[in-house]
Coordinates of C-alpha atoms in Angstrom, one line a residue:
M4 CA 0.0 0.0 0.0
D5 CA 1.2 3.5 -0.7
F6 CA 1.3 5.8 2.3
P7 CA 3.9 7.5 4.5
V8 CA 4.6 6.5 8.0
S9 CA 6.3 8.2 10.9
K10 CA 10.0 7.2 11.0
G11 CA 10.6 4.5 13.6
Q12 CA 6.9 3.9 14.2
F13 CA 5.8 1.2 11.8
N14 CA 7.1 -0.8 8.9
E15 CA 5.9 -4.0 7.2
R16 CA 9.0 -6.0 8.2
D17 CA 9.3 -5.1 11.9
G18 CA 5.9 -3.8 13.0
I19 CA 5.6 -1.3 15.8
Q20 CA 9.0 0.3 16.8
P21 CA 10.0 2.4 19.8
T22 CA 9.8 6.1 19.4
Q23 CA 13.0 7.7 17.9
Y24 CA 14.0 11.3 18.5
D25 CA 15.8 13.8 16.3
E26 CA 18.6 16.1 17.3
R27 CA 16.2 18.6 18.8
G28 CA 14.6 16.1 21.1
I29 CA 11.4 16.0 19.0
P30 CA 10.0 12.5 18.3
Y31 CA 9.6 11.6 14.7
G32 CA 5.8 11.9 14.2
G33 CA 5.2 13.0 17.8
P34 CA 5.2 16.2 19.9
A35 CA 8.3 17.8 21.3
R36 CA 8.8 18.4 25.0
Y37 CA 8.8 22.1 25.8
P38 CA 8.4 24.3 28.9
G39 CA 5.0 24.0 30.3
M40 CA 4.2 20.6 28.9
S41 CA 3.1 17.8 31.1
N42 CA 5.7 15.2 32.1
T43 CA 3.4 12.4 30.9
P44 CA 4.5 10.5 27.8
P45 CA 3.5 12.1 24.4
G46 CA 0.2 10.9 23.0
D47 CA -0.2 8.7 20.0
P48 CA 1.4 10.6 17.1
D49 CA -1.4 9.5 14.8
R50 CA -4.1 10.9 17.1
Y51 CA -5.2 14.4 17.9
E52 CA -3.8 14.4 21.4
G53 CA -0.3 13.6 20.0
N54 CA -0.2 16.8 18.0
F55 CA -2.6 19.3 19.8
D56 CA -3.2 20.1 23.4
A57 CA -6.5 18.4 24.1
Q58 CA -7.6 21.1 26.6
T59 CA -6.8 24.3 24.5
G60 CA -6.4 23.2 20.9
E61 CA -2.9 24.7 20.9
P62 CA -0.6 22.8 18.4
Y63 CA 2.5 21.3 19.8
P64 CA 5.8 22.8 18.5
H65 CA 6.4 20.2 15.8
M66 CA 3.1 21.3 14.1
R67 CA 3.9 25.0 14.2
R68 CA 5.1 27.3 11.4
R69 CA 3.8 30.5 13.2
P70 CA 4.6 31.8 16.7
D71 CA 0.9 31.8 17.7
G72 CA -1.5 28.9 17.8
I73 CA -2.7 29.2 14.2
I74 CA -2.0 26.4 11.7
G75 CA -1.7 27.6 8.2
P76 CA -2.3 29.7 6.2
A77 CA -3.1 27.7 3.0
L78 CA -4.0 29.7 -0.1
M79 CA -6.4 28.4 -2.7
F80 CA -7.2 29.9 -6.1
V81 CA -11.0 30.1 -6.6
D82 CA -11.6 31.7 -10.0
T83 CA -11.1 34.8 -12.2
D84 CA -14.0 37.1 -12.9
L85 CA -13.2 38.3 -16.5
Q86 CA -16.0 40.8 -16.5
T87 CA -14.7 42.7 -13.5
A88 CA -11.0 41.7 -13.9
T89 CA -10.9 40.3 -10.4
W90 CA -8.9 37.4 -8.9
F91 CA -10.7 35.4 -6.2
G92 CA -9.0 33.2 -3.7
S93 CA -9.4 31.9 -0.2
V94 CA -7.2 31.3 2.9
L95 CA -7.7 28.3 5.2
V96 CA -6.5 28.5 8.8
L97 CA -6.9 26.1 11.8
V98 CA -7.4 28.0 15.0
P99 CA -7.9 26.9 18.7
R100 CA -11.6 27.2 19.3
M101 CA -11.1 29.6 22.2
Y102 CA -9.5 32.1 19.7
P103 CA -11.7 34.8 18.1
P104 CA -12.4 34.4 14.3
P105 CA -9.2 35.4 12.3
T106 CA -8.9 38.0 9.6
V107 CA -6.6 38.4 6.6
A108 CA -5.3 41.8 5.5
L109 CA -3.9 42.3 2.0
S110 CA -1.3 44.8 0.8
D111 CA -1.7 45.2 -2.9
E112 CA 1.5 46.9 -3.9
G113 CA 1.4 49.2 -1.0
S114 CA -2.3 49.7 -1.0
L115 CA -3.8 48.3 2.2
E116 CA -7.1 46.5 1.9
M117 CA -9.6 46.3 4.8
P118 CA -9.3 43.0 6.6
F119 CA -11.3 40.1 5.1
P120 CA -13.5 38.3 7.7
A121 CA -13.6 34.6 8.3
V122 CA -16.4 32.0 7.9
L123 CA -16.4 29.0 10.3
L124 CA -16.5 25.8 8.2
D125 CA -16.3 23.2 11.0
T126 CA -14.7 22.2 14.3
Y127 CA -13.0 19.1 15.6
K128 CA -12.4 18.8 19.3
M129 CA -10.7 22.1 20.3
T130 CA -9.7 23.1 16.7
A131 CA -11.8 25.3 14.3
F132 CA -11.5 25.5 10.5
Y133 CA -11.9 29.0 9.1
R134 CA -12.1 30.1 5.5
I135 CA -11.3 33.7 4.6
D136 CA -12.4 34.8 1.1
I137 CA -10.1 37.3 -0.6
K138 CA -10.1 39.2 -3.9
V139 CA -7.5 41.2 -5.9
P140 CA -8.2 43.5 -8.8
L141 CA -6.1 42.6 -11.8
H142 CA -3.8 45.2 -13.4
V143 CA -4.3 45.7 -17.1
S144 CA -0.8 45.0 -18.2
K145 CA 1.5 43.8 -15.4
E146 CA 1.8 41.1 -12.8
K147 CA 1.3 42.0 -9.1
K148 CA 2.8 40.9 -5.9
V149 CA 0.3 40.7 -3.1
E150 CA 1.3 40.5 0.6
Y151 CA -1.0 39.3 3.3
R152 CA -1.0 38.7 7.1
V153 CA -3.2 36.7 9.4
N154 CA -4.7 38.8 12.2
N155 CA -2.1 41.4 11.3
T156 CA 0.4 39.5 13.3
G157 CA 3.2 37.0 12.6
P158 CA 4.9 36.6 9.3
T159 CA 4.1 38.5 6.1
Y160 CA 3.3 36.2 3.2
K161 CA 3.1 36.9 -0.5
F162 CA 1.7 35.5 -3.7
F163 CA 1.5 36.7 -7.3
V164 CA -1.4 37.4 -9.6
P165 CA -1.0 37.9 -13.4
G166 CA -2.3 41.0 -15.2
Q167 CA -5.3 41.0 -17.5
T168 CA -3.0 40.7 -20.6
T169 CA 0.0 38.9 -19.2
P170 CA 0.6 35.1 -19.3
W171 CA -0.5 32.7 -16.6
R172 CA 2.1 30.2 -15.2
F173 CA 1.0 27.2 -13.3
A174 CA 2.6 24.0 -11.9
F175 CA 1.2 20.5 -11.6
W176 CA 2.3 17.6 -9.4
S177 CA 1.0 14.5 -7.8
C178 CA 1.7 11.7 -5.3
N179 CA 3.1 13.7 -2.3
G180 CA 4.0 10.8 0.0
W181 CA 5.8 7.5 0.3
S182 CA 4.8 3.9 -0.2
L183 CA 5.1 2.0 3.1
S184 CA 7.6 -0.5 1.7
V185 CA 10.1 2.3 0.9
T186 CA 13.0 2.2 3.4
D187 CA 14.7 5.1 5.0
K188 CA 17.8 4.2 3.1
E189 CA 15.9 4.3 -0.2
K190 CA 14.4 7.7 0.7
M191 CA 17.8 9.1 1.4
E192 CA 19.2 7.7 -1.8
M193 CA 16.5 9.6 -3.7
G194 CA 17.1 12.9 -1.8
G195 CA 14.4 12.5 0.8
D196 CA 11.1 14.2 1.0
N197 CA 12.1 17.6 -0.3
A198 CA 14.5 17.2 -3.3
V199 CA 11.9 17.9 -6.0
W200 CA 9.9 20.2 -3.8
D201 CA 13.0 22.4 -3.3
D202 CA 13.4 22.6 -7.0
L203 CA 9.8 23.6 -7.5
L204 CA 10.0 26.3 -4.8
Q205 CA 13.3 27.6 -6.2
K206 CA 11.7 28.0 -9.6
H207 CA 8.8 29.7 -8.0
N208 CA 11.1 32.1 -6.2
T209 CA 12.8 33.0 -9.6
V210 CA 9.6 33.2 -11.7
P211 CA 6.5 32.8 -9.6
F212 CA 3.7 30.3 -10.3
H213 CA 0.2 31.7 -10.1
V214 CA -1.4 28.4 -9.3
Q215 CA -0.2 24.9 -8.3
V216 CA -2.6 22.2 -9.4
C217 CA -2.4 19.3 -7.0
G218 CA -3.2 16.2 -9.1
G219 CA -4.3 13.7 -6.5
D220 CA -2.7 11.7 -3.6
Q221 CA -1.8 15.0 -1.8
L222 CA -1.3 12.6 1.1
Y223 CA -1.5 8.9 1.5
A224 CA -4.3 7.9 3.9
D225 CA -4.1 4.1 3.4
K226 CA -2.8 3.8 6.9
V227 CA -6.3 4.2 8.1
W228 CA -6.7 0.4 7.6
R229 CA -3.7 -0.5 9.9
S230 CA -5.8 0.2 13.1
D231 CA -6.9 -2.7 15.2
I232 CA -10.4 -1.2 15.2
W233 CA -11.2 -3.1 11.9
K234 CA -10.0 -6.5 13.1
L235 CA -13.4 -7.9 14.0
W236 CA -15.0 -6.6 10.8
L237 CA -12.2 -8.0 8.6
A238 CA -12.5 -11.3 10.4
I239 CA -16.1 -11.8 9.0
K240 CA -15.7 -14.4 6.4
D241 CA -19.0 -14.1 4.6
K242 CA -18.9 -11.2 2.1
F243 CA -22.5 -10.2 2.5
V244 CA -22.5 -10.4 6.3
R245 CA -19.4 -8.2 6.2
R246 CA -21.2 -5.9 3.8
D247 CA -24.2 -5.4 6.2
A248 CA -22.1 -5.2 9.4
P249 CA -22.6 -1.8 11.2
F250 CA -20.2 1.1 11.2
T251 CA -19.8 1.4 14.9
R252 CA -19.5 4.5 17.1
E253 CA -15.9 3.5 17.8
M254 CA -15.2 3.3 14.1
S255 CA -16.8 6.7 13.6
E256 CA -14.7 8.3 16.4
F257 CA -11.5 6.7 15.0
A258 CA -12.2 7.9 11.4
D259 CA -12.9 11.4 12.5
D260 CA -9.7 11.6 14.5
F261 CA -7.5 9.8 11.9
Y262 CA -8.4 12.0 8.9
F263 CA -8.2 15.2 10.9
T264 CA -4.8 14.4 12.3
H265 CA -3.3 12.8 9.3
Y266 CA -4.1 15.8 7.1
A267 CA -2.8 18.3 9.7
K268 CA 0.5 16.3 10.1
C269 CA 1.1 15.7 6.4
F270 CA 0.1 19.2 5.1
F271 CA 1.4 21.9 7.4
P272 CA 4.8 20.9 8.8
S273 CA 6.1 20.2 5.3
R274 CA 7.4 21.7 2.0
F275 CA 3.8 21.4 0.7
G276 CA 2.6 23.4 3.7
E277 CA 5.3 26.0 2.9
S278 CA 4.2 26.1 -0.7
M279 CA 0.6 26.7 0.2
E280 CA 1.6 30.0 1.9
T281 CA 2.7 31.5 -1.4
I282 CA 1.3 29.4 -4.3
P283 CA -2.5 29.1 -4.4
I284 CA -3.7 25.5 -4.8
A285 CA -6.4 23.9 -6.9
T286 CA -6.8 20.3 -6.0
I287 CA -8.3 17.2 -7.5
I288 CA -8.7 14.0 -5.6
D289 CA -7.3 10.5 -6.2
D290 CA -7.6 7.3 -4.3
H291 CA -4.9 7.7 -1.7
D292 CA -6.5 10.9 -0.5
V293 CA -9.2 8.5 0.7
W294 CA -7.5 5.1 0.7
D295 CA -5.9 2.9 -1.9
G296 CA -8.2 1.9 -4.8
I297 CA -11.4 3.5 -3.4
G298 CA -14.2 3.0 -6.0
S299 CA -12.5 0.2 -7.8
Y300 CA -13.5 -2.7 -5.6
P301 CA -16.4 -5.2 -6.0
D302 CA -19.9 -3.9 -5.1
Y303 CA -20.2 -5.9 -1.9
L304 CA -17.2 -3.9 -0.5
Q305 CA -18.0 -0.6 -2.1
N306 CA -21.6 -0.8 -0.8
S307 CA -20.7 -2.1 2.7
K308 CA -21.7 0.1 5.6
V309 CA -18.1 0.4 6.7
F310 CA -16.8 1.5 3.2
V311 CA -19.6 4.0 2.7
Q312 CA -19.3 5.7 6.0
L313 CA -15.5 5.7 6.1
K314 CA -15.5 7.3 2.7
E315 CA -17.7 10.1 4.0
Y316 CA -15.1 11.0 6.7
A317 CA -12.4 11.0 4.1
F318 CA -14.3 13.4 1.9
K319 CA -15.3 15.5 4.9
Y320 CA -11.6 16.3 5.4
W321 CA -10.8 16.5 1.7
R322 CA -13.5 19.3 1.5
L323 CA -12.1 21.1 4.5
Y324 CA -8.4 20.8 4.0
Q325 CA -8.2 20.7 0.2
A326 CA -11.3 22.5 -1.1
H327 CA -11.8 25.0 1.8
T328 CA -15.5 24.1 2.1
N329 CA -17.9 21.8 3.7
Q330 CA -20.9 19.7 2.6
Q331 CA -23.4 22.6 3.1
L332 CA -21.4 25.3 1.3
A333 CA -19.7 23.2 -1.5
R334 CA -22.1 24.2 -4.3
Q335 CA -22.0 27.8 -3.2
H336 CA -18.2 27.6 -3.4
G337 CA -18.3 26.5 -7.0
Y338 CA -18.1 22.7 -6.8
F339 CA -20.6 20.8 -8.9
G340 CA -21.6 17.2 -9.7
N341 CA -24.5 14.9 -9.2
H342 CA -22.9 13.7 -6.0
G343 CA -19.2 14.6 -6.4
Y344 CA -17.0 17.7 -6.4
C345 CA -15.9 18.9 -9.9
W346 CA -14.7 22.4 -10.7
L347 CA -14.1 24.6 -13.6
K348 CA -11.8 27.7 -13.2
Q349 CA -10.7 30.4 -15.5
F350 CA -6.9 30.8 -15.5
G351 CA -7.3 34.2 -17.0
P352 CA -9.0 34.9 -20.3
Y353 CA -7.2 32.3 -22.5
T354 CA -7.0 29.1 -20.4
A355 CA -9.8 27.2 -18.6
A356 CA -9.0 24.4 -16.2
L357 CA -11.4 21.5 -15.5
G358 CA -11.0 19.3 -12.5
P359 CA -13.5 16.3 -12.6
D360 CA -14.0 14.4 -9.4
T361 CA -13.2 10.8 -10.5
R362 CA -13.5 9.2 -7.0
Y363 CA -16.7 10.1 -5.2
E364 CA -19.0 8.5 -7.8
R365 CA -16.7 5.8 -8.9
T366 CA -17.7 2.2 -8.9
L367 CA -16.2 -0.9 -10.5
H368 CA -18.2 -0.2 -13.6
Q369 CA -18.2 3.6 -13.9
I370 CA -15.8 6.5 -13.1
V371 CA -18.2 9.4 -13.2
E372 CA -22.0 9.3 -13.2
P373 CA -23.8 10.2 -16.5
R374 CA -25.6 13.2 -14.9
T375 CA -22.2 14.6 -13.8
Y376 CA -20.9 14.3 -17.3
D377 CA -23.9 16.3 -18.5
M378 CA -23.2 18.9 -15.8
I379 CA -19.5 19.1 -16.9
F380 CA -20.5 19.9 -20.4
E381 CA -23.1 22.4 -19.3
Q382 CA -20.4 24.2 -17.5
L383 CA -18.1 24.1 -20.5
D384 CA -20.8 25.7 -22.6
K385 CA -20.5 28.7 -20.3
M386 CA -16.7 29.2 -20.9
S387 CA -15.6 32.6 -22.0
P388 CA -15.3 32.9 -25.9
S389 CA -11.8 34.1 -25.3
V390 CA -10.6 30.6 -24.1
R391 CA -8.0 29.0 -26.3
H392 CA -6.9 26.1 -24.1
L393 CA -9.0 23.8 -22.0
V394 CA -6.8 21.8 -19.6
V395 CA -8.5 18.7 -18.1
F396 CA -6.9 17.5 -14.9
L397 CA -7.5 13.8 -14.2
G398 CA -6.0 11.8 -11.4
V399 CA -5.2 8.9 -13.7
P400 CA -4.0 9.6 -17.2
I401 CA -6.6 9.0 -19.9
V402 CA -3.9 8.3 -22.6
Y403 CA -1.8 5.5 -21.3
P404 CA -0.5 2.0 -22.4
R405 CA -3.1 -0.8 -22.2
L406 CA -2.8 -3.1 -19.2
T407 CA -5.2 -5.7 -20.5
Y408 CA -2.9 -8.6 -20.2
I409 CA -2.3 -7.9 -16.5
E410 CA -6.0 -7.5 -15.9
K411 CA -6.7 -10.9 -17.4
T412 CA -3.9 -12.6 -15.4
L413 CA -5.3 -11.1 -12.1
S414 CA -8.9 -12.0 -13.0
G415 CA -7.9 -15.7 -13.1
M416 CA -5.9 -15.7 -9.8
K417 CA -8.8 -15.9 -7.4
S418 CA -10.7 -18.5 -9.4
L419 CA -7.6 -20.7 -9.3
G420 CA -7.2 -20.1 -5.6
L421 CA -3.8 -18.5 -6.0
T422 CA -2.6 -16.2 -3.2
K423 CA 1.1 -16.0 -3.8
L424 CA 3.3 -14.9 -6.7
S425 CA 6.6 -16.6 -5.8
F426 CA 8.0 -15.8 -9.3
I427 CA 7.8 -12.1 -8.5
S428 CA 8.9 -12.2 -4.9
K429 CA 9.3 -15.1 -2.5
Q430 CA 6.0 -15.8 -0.8
R431 CA 4.6 -12.3 -1.6
S432 CA 0.9 -12.2 -1.1
I433 CA -1.2 -11.0 -4.0
V434 CA -4.5 -10.9 -1.9
N435 CA -5.3 -7.8 0.0
I436 CA -6.9 -7.5 3.4
W437 CA -10.4 -7.8 1.9
G438 CA -9.5 -11.1 0.1
E439 CA -9.3 -9.5 -3.4
P440 CA -6.4 -9.7 -5.8
E441 CA -3.9 -7.0 -4.6
L442 CA -3.4 -5.3 -7.9
S443 CA -6.9 -5.5 -9.3
D444 CA -7.9 -2.1 -7.9
D445 CA -4.9 -0.6 -9.6
M446 CA -5.9 -2.1 -12.9
N447 CA -9.5 -1.1 -12.5
D448 CA -8.4 2.5 -11.7
H449 CA -7.2 3.1 -15.2
W450 CA -9.3 4.7 -17.9
T451 CA -7.8 2.1 -20.2
S452 CA -9.2 -0.8 -18.2
E453 CA -11.6 -2.9 -20.2
V454 CA -14.5 -2.0 -17.9
H455 CA -14.1 1.7 -18.5
M456 CA -13.2 1.8 -22.2
E457 CA -16.7 2.8 -23.5
E458 CA -17.0 5.5 -20.8
R459 CA -13.6 6.8 -21.8
K460 CA -14.5 6.9 -25.5
A461 CA -17.8 8.8 -24.9
F462 CA -16.0 11.4 -22.7
V463 CA -13.3 12.0 -25.3
L464 CA -15.8 12.2 -28.2
R465 CA -17.8 14.8 -26.3
L466 CA -14.6 16.8 -25.7
Q467 CA -13.9 16.6 -29.4
E468 CA -17.2 18.4 -30.0
V469 CA -16.3 21.1 -27.5
A470 CA -12.9 21.5 -29.3
R471 CA -14.5 21.7 -32.7
K472 CA -17.4 24.0 -31.9
R473 CA -15.5 26.4 -29.7
N474 CA -12.2 26.2 -31.4
V475 CA -10.4 25.2 -28.2
R476 CA -7.4 23.0 -27.7
V477 CA -8.0 20.3 -25.1
T478 CA -5.0 19.0 -23.1
F479 CA -5.1 16.3 -20.5
V480 CA -2.9 16.3 -17.5
G481 CA -2.6 13.4 -15.0
G482 CA -0.5 11.7 -12.4
D483 CA -0.9 8.6 -10.2
V484 CA 1.5 6.2 -12.0
H485 CA 4.9 7.3 -10.5
C486 CA 6.5 8.0 -13.8
C487 CA 6.4 10.8 -16.4
G488 CA 5.7 10.9 -20.1
A489 CA 3.5 12.4 -22.8
G490 CA 1.1 11.0 -25.4
R491 CA -1.9 12.2 -27.5
F492 CA -5.1 11.6 -29.2
A493 CA -5.2 12.8 -32.9
S494 CA -7.1 12.4 -36.1
A495 CA -6.1 9.2 -37.9
N496 CA -5.2 11.2 -41.0
P497 CA -1.4 11.7 -40.7
A498 CA -1.4 14.5 -43.2
L499 CA -3.5 16.8 -40.9
P500 CA -1.2 19.1 -38.7
P501 CA -2.0 19.5 -35.0
E502 CA -2.8 23.2 -35.6
R503 CA -5.8 22.2 -37.7
D504 CA -6.8 19.0 -35.9
F505 CA -9.5 19.4 -33.2
R506 CA -9.0 15.8 -32.3
F507 CA -5.4 16.5 -31.4
M508 CA -5.4 16.3 -27.5
P509 CA -2.0 15.9 -25.8
Q510 CA -1.7 14.0 -22.5
I511 CA 0.9 15.1 -20.0
I512 CA 1.9 12.5 -17.3
S513 CA 3.6 13.9 -14.2
S514 CA 4.1 11.7 -11.1
A515 CA 5.4 11.6 -8.4
I516 CA 6.8 14.6 -6.6
M517 CA 7.8 12.5 -3.7
N518 CA 7.0 8.8 -4.0
T519 CA 9.4 6.3 -5.5
P520 CA 9.2 5.2 -9.2
P521 CA 8.2 1.7 -10.2
P522 CA 11.0 -0.8 -10.9
N523 CA 12.5 -0.7 -14.4
L524 CA 11.0 -4.1 -15.1
V525 CA 7.5 -2.6 -14.5
I526 CA 8.3 0.5 -16.7
R527 CA 9.5 -1.9 -19.4
A528 CA 6.4 -4.0 -19.3
V529 CA 4.2 -0.9 -19.7
H530 CA 6.5 0.6 -22.3
T531 CA 6.2 -2.6 -24.4
S532 CA 2.4 -2.3 -24.5
A533 CA 2.6 1.4 -25.6
K534 CA 1.5 0.9 -29.1
T535 CA -0.8 2.9 -31.4
Y536 CA -4.4 2.3 -30.6
F537 CA -7.7 3.5 -32.2
L538 CA -10.3 5.3 -30.1
D539 CA -12.7 5.1 -33.1
Q540 CA -12.4 5.1 -36.9
N541 CA -11.3 8.8 -36.9
T542 CA -9.1 9.0 -33.8
D543 CA -5.9 7.2 -32.9
E544 CA -3.7 7.5 -29.7
M545 CA -0.1 6.9 -28.9
M546 CA 2.7 7.7 -26.5
Y547 CA 5.6 10.0 -27.5
R548 CA 9.2 9.0 -27.4
L549 CA 10.0 12.0 -25.2
F550 CA 13.0 10.6 -23.4
E551 CA 15.6 9.7 -26.1
K552 CA 18.1 10.8 -23.4
D553 CA 17.9 10.3 -19.7
V554 CA 18.7 13.2 -17.3
N555 CA 22.4 12.0 -17.4
G556 CA 22.6 12.4 -21.1
K557 CA 22.6 8.6 -21.7
A558 CA 19.9 6.3 -23.2
P559 CA 17.2 5.7 -20.6
P560 CA 17.1 2.3 -18.8
N561 CA 16.1 -0.5 -21.2
N562 CA 15.7 2.2 -23.9
N563 CA 12.3 3.1 -22.3
E564 CA 11.9 6.3 -24.3
K565 CA 8.1 6.8 -23.6
L566 CA 8.0 6.6 -19.8
L567 CA 10.7 7.7 -17.4
G568 CA 10.8 6.4 -13.9
R569 CA 12.1 9.4 -12.0
R570 CA 10.4 11.9 -9.7
N571 CA 9.1 15.0 -11.3
F572 CA 6.6 17.9 -11.5
S573 CA 5.5 19.9 -14.6
S574 CA 5.1 23.6 -15.4
Y575 CA 2.8 25.4 -17.9
V576 CA 3.2 28.9 -19.4
E577 CA 0.9 30.6 -21.9
D578 CA 2.7 31.9 -25.0
L579 CA 0.7 34.9 -25.9
D580 CA 2.6 35.4 -29.2
T581 CA 1.8 32.0 -30.7
K582 CA -1.3 31.4 -28.5
G583 CA 0.2 28.1 -27.6
L584 CA 1.0 26.4 -24.2
I585 CA 4.6 25.7 -23.3
I586 CA 4.9 22.7 -21.0
N587 CA 8.0 21.4 -19.3
I588 CA 8.2 18.1 -17.3
H589 CA 11.0 18.8 -14.7
V590 CA 12.7 15.5 -14.0
Q591 CA 14.9 14.9 -10.9
N592 CA 18.6 14.7 -11.7
E593 CA 20.7 11.7 -10.7
N594 CA 22.6 13.6 -8.0
N595 CA 19.2 14.7 -6.5
K596 CA 20.0 18.3 -7.1
G597 CA 17.7 20.2 -9.3
T598 CA 15.8 18.9 -12.4
K599 CA 16.1 18.6 -16.1
P600 CA 13.3 19.9 -18.3
Y601 CA 11.6 18.0 -21.1
T602 CA 9.6 20.4 -23.3
I603 CA 6.3 19.8 -25.0
N604 CA 4.8 22.7 -27.1
V605 CA 1.0 22.5 -27.4
P606 CA -0.3 24.7 -30.3
A607 CA -3.5 26.5 -30.3
L608 CA -6.3 25.3 -32.6
A609 CA -6.5 27.3 -35.8
A610 CA -9.7 29.0 -36.7
T611 CA -9.9 26.8 -39.8
N612 CA -9.8 23.5 -37.9
N613 CA -10.6 20.2 -39.5
M614 CA -14.4 19.9 -39.6
V615 CA -14.7 16.1 -40.4

């Protein structure tokens, strides 16, 4: 399973370990001892009391980035109002409940704005979630630096907004955590948590990003299933008895505490937390934000009372931490869907960004409900006529090599009673804790899985119509797979240039900013299946040979030129001269210092686009 753990606390080989302390006397994953603290042992580092004072809600020192008791701030980009030339955003802060509601004051190039008030979103124990909505008027012809303070105390933060006629710059990344099986030695060999984050922040400090799109797996919450609280439920052998077993009060209390605490620990005392102070986020959700494979399991699991209720707690905290909203205010805050939380945002006048929710409504047989697809295209009909690029952010890439042969292998495993794959790893189990093939959810997650191929085709064909009618270039961006690459849909007519082809839709794959890449053997197997396929009689799809040279200047491992197994993020800049989009995938160097860019230029769609 893919999720980070506190150093020295748990690993698959050795189980629970004694607490280890760093050079400051702070336990890895637990609170520090500081004057005034009780002499009792620190609380469970995975629970609220191990990170916050249970009586006051004050965060312990290892959780702090500010001198006061406020956790945050976290900036989010909400939208651009093109009619009034106004940038809208929000600031999230976590505050002890005894504190008064916070405010945020902006300094717009020396012009002080009146403090913006806060809205209480929710509370948990002694901590309150507040959202502060902010807005900035856009200059006609230049970018602006905006400074802000929380409660007019503590640090001064800054972010940047583009002008009405200047290009937008945004970053994309995914998979901000570690798989449990990754050892401390392996982490160090790759440069640790922050090597790629440091490069992204250095580039931001040189030429600022206006938005960072967080492409799923912003944290790894699979650890929720390691608790003993599930033992009795998991011990139920009959699938349907397990399906109908109750979600107990104890389970509810555990879930509430786990997701609150796991988010607080993973988000704020980290480089990601640092980045959210200065680069506004726009987030989509993927499975590990909930738990591994959510939505891609058989119906008896997906519809079980435990799965259904636990998912609601995961989404409660996704809404609060990542979307700055709650269930009651989500539609008012711009999220839409029959049941899920999709968004459409204007990155200025020329680029629109679509973030479908591909998890809340997901089942083994569908990714998004039909009514939500209709709502997506109703929203796209309202896009500004000035839009030239529609960037569709999906957790899992929609253009990706087929994995059909692996699916077929796994589908036969259970019927044959196989539970071990000794030819892959001695005595390695291939059955998960629910008794299903371990990799089947990963296969079912893919748009290119056989069960999702018709849905995928229908979605792409509807986007082709948007591209044709509105003269908009569609580009897909996705993560999830722990490697990077690029591909495309295009008209099957090879003589038709991309500039005139409304079916030409690039796919950028950028993953992971932290997690480890798959073994070269896995990359090779996927690379081998990366052939030219046909979506329909008019549209084919393929992966590019983007990596003729690795970051070291040599041929990539096993000559895998289509997918590169190195950590990365990607950047996007509007080219207002050509009307195109300049994309770079920034791939971690071998010495773990900095990145090497691989460039993809995406042309705008010409007014005389192909009409057949």
